[in-house]
XYZ file of C-alpha atoms in Angstrom:
171
model
C -0.588 -12.420 -13.010
C -1.155 -10.483 -9.799
C 0.698 -7.175 -9.391
C 0.964 -5.902 -5.816
C 1.809 -2.233 -5.261
C 3.499 -1.476 -1.955
C 4.840 1.674 -0.364
C 4.312 4.148 2.415
C 0.957 5.880 2.813
C 0.810 8.764 0.376
C 3.159 7.138 -2.146
C 0.366 6.955 -4.733
C -0.557 3.270 -4.574
C -4.305 3.835 -4.994
C -3.912 6.329 -7.832
C -1.211 4.394 -9.701
C -3.035 1.063 -9.301
C -6.185 2.540 -10.844
C -4.318 3.816 -13.909
C -2.270 0.611 -14.199
C -5.294 -1.684 -13.975
C -7.150 0.298 -16.647
C -4.143 0.376 -18.965
C -3.472 -3.386 -18.831
C -7.129 -4.369 -18.395
C -6.663 -6.117 -15.037
C -9.155 -6.128 -12.193
C -8.297 -3.719 -9.367
C -8.594 -4.405 -5.647
C -7.582 -1.903 -2.984
C -6.921 -4.015 0.110
C -8.110 -1.346 2.580
C -11.335 -0.769 0.616
C -11.941 -4.529 0.483
C -11.466 -4.806 4.265
C -13.856 -1.864 4.791
C -16.453 -3.384 2.483
C -16.312 -6.803 4.146
C -16.537 -5.336 7.660
C -18.922 -2.461 6.903
C -16.548 -0.062 8.710
C -13.967 2.428 7.481
C -10.323 1.711 8.309
C -10.257 4.562 10.892
C -13.410 3.083 12.485
C -11.823 -0.392 12.679
C -8.711 1.114 14.314
C -10.838 3.118 16.744
C -13.350 0.409 17.690
C -11.257 -2.759 17.499
C -7.613 -1.624 17.523
C -4.650 -2.073 15.218
C -3.968 -5.709 16.162
C -7.498 -6.695 15.136
C -7.091 -4.724 11.893
C -3.765 -6.425 11.077
C -5.388 -9.859 11.492
C -8.232 -8.881 9.146
C -5.684 -7.464 6.726
C -3.682 -10.707 6.722
C -6.764 -12.903 6.197
C -8.059 -10.711 3.374
C -4.630 -10.558 1.713
C -4.296 -14.354 1.751
C -7.798 -14.848 0.326
C -7.239 -12.381 -2.497
C -3.797 -13.705 -3.429
C -5.097 -17.295 -3.412
C -8.096 -16.623 -5.622
C -7.263 -13.915 -8.128
C -5.597 -13.703 -11.520
C -5.039 -10.697 -13.774
C -5.258 -8.399 -10.802
C -3.657 -5.199 -9.591
C -3.654 -5.172 -5.790
C -3.057 -1.906 -3.945
C -1.817 -2.653 -0.443
C -1.903 -0.574 2.708
C 1.375 1.020 3.764
C 1.726 -1.322 6.737
C 0.686 -4.535 5.020
C 4.234 -5.716 4.128
C 5.456 -5.073 7.685
C 3.278 -7.531 9.615
C 3.503 -11.301 10.000
C 5.333 -12.719 6.979
C 3.136 -10.757 4.587
C 6.022 -9.654 2.373
C 7.029 -13.261 1.707
C 3.419 -14.161 0.863
C 3.138 -11.113 -1.412
C 6.344 -12.016 -3.267
C 5.419 -15.686 -3.541
C 1.947 -15.006 -4.983
C 2.426 -11.823 -7.004
C 4.846 -9.458 -8.691
C 5.579 -6.815 -6.058
C 6.371 -3.213 -6.960
C 7.621 -0.720 -4.360
C 6.578 2.881 -5.097
C 9.596 4.708 -3.677
C 8.724 8.213 -2.466
C 10.846 10.727 -0.539
C 10.009 12.005 2.935
C 9.531 15.537 1.564
C 6.958 14.408 -0.994
C 5.172 12.251 1.581
C 4.970 15.121 4.092
C 3.576 17.423 1.409
C 0.870 14.922 0.427
C -0.010 13.576 3.867
C -0.254 16.923 5.664
C -3.423 17.519 3.589
C -5.025 14.149 4.445
C -4.285 13.591 8.128
C -7.920 13.105 9.175
C -8.212 10.122 6.797
C -5.000 8.500 8.070
C -5.337 6.903 11.539
C -1.587 6.550 12.094
C -0.896 10.285 11.659
C -4.239 11.864 12.579
C -2.962 13.075 15.954
C 0.539 14.117 14.905
C 1.202 17.848 14.650
C 2.300 19.327 11.318
C 5.569 20.284 13.005
C 6.264 16.669 14.054
C 5.030 15.047 10.836
C 8.355 15.106 8.900
C 10.234 13.413 11.753
C 7.474 10.829 12.255
C 7.369 9.941 8.552
C 11.167 9.778 8.273
C 11.426 7.440 11.277
C 8.485 5.290 10.189
C 9.739 5.050 6.614
C 13.205 4.075 7.859
C 11.658 1.248 9.913
C 9.484 0.026 7.044
C 12.072 0.267 4.270
C 13.578 -3.080 5.283
C 10.267 -4.674 4.263
C 9.569 -2.468 1.243
C 13.056 -3.173 -0.125
C 12.140 -6.865 -0.431
C 9.829 -6.002 -3.339
C 10.812 -7.576 -6.646
C 10.720 -4.204 -8.417
C 11.178 -0.604 -7.292
C 9.961 2.552 -9.043
C 10.701 6.118 -7.953
C 7.707 8.453 -7.877
C 9.067 11.885 -6.901
C 8.304 14.610 -9.427
C 6.952 12.149 -11.981
C 3.639 11.979 -13.792
C 1.470 8.959 -12.880
C 1.430 7.831 -16.525
C 5.248 7.675 -16.584
C 5.282 5.642 -13.377
C 2.720 3.217 -14.821
C 4.720 2.870 -18.045
C 7.867 2.048 -16.068
C 5.984 -0.606 -14.059
C 4.687 -2.191 -17.266
C 8.154 -2.118 -18.799
C 9.729 -3.765 -15.751
C 7.050 -6.467 -15.497
C 6.673 -7.379 -19.145
C 10.196 -7.101 -20.580
């Protein structure tokens, strides 16, 4: 089984996937880290040097390779991965997809502390961040809502979120 975690940046995909993979003894792959490793560049460097279109092509190729070759895997996807090409259909066809649903308020709180690591929001002022996230999340929710499972994350401990994912996938 492959479990794909999707959601907006800052929703906790990397953190939750690490705990989930350890708890169920599955291998963990973070798609962005895999792309960085294969290209010997950070995601911000790829965006800066080659552009978002180039990145999205790399992302698609890497996603397809991983989904075609892996079993017993937790795959943490980038926030934009489900939005491009027909990635969401491929994700649902080749894995169990779980949307980590997180409110705009929680996302703003988390992301305002990590802007320099996030190419899409690095140049957005703190004042404009809530509106940007709300608009972006609204646009992406049509893709995120195609996930097979949805788990709310606001105000919850990571362990509780992981337990709910396990319960939904195994019962």
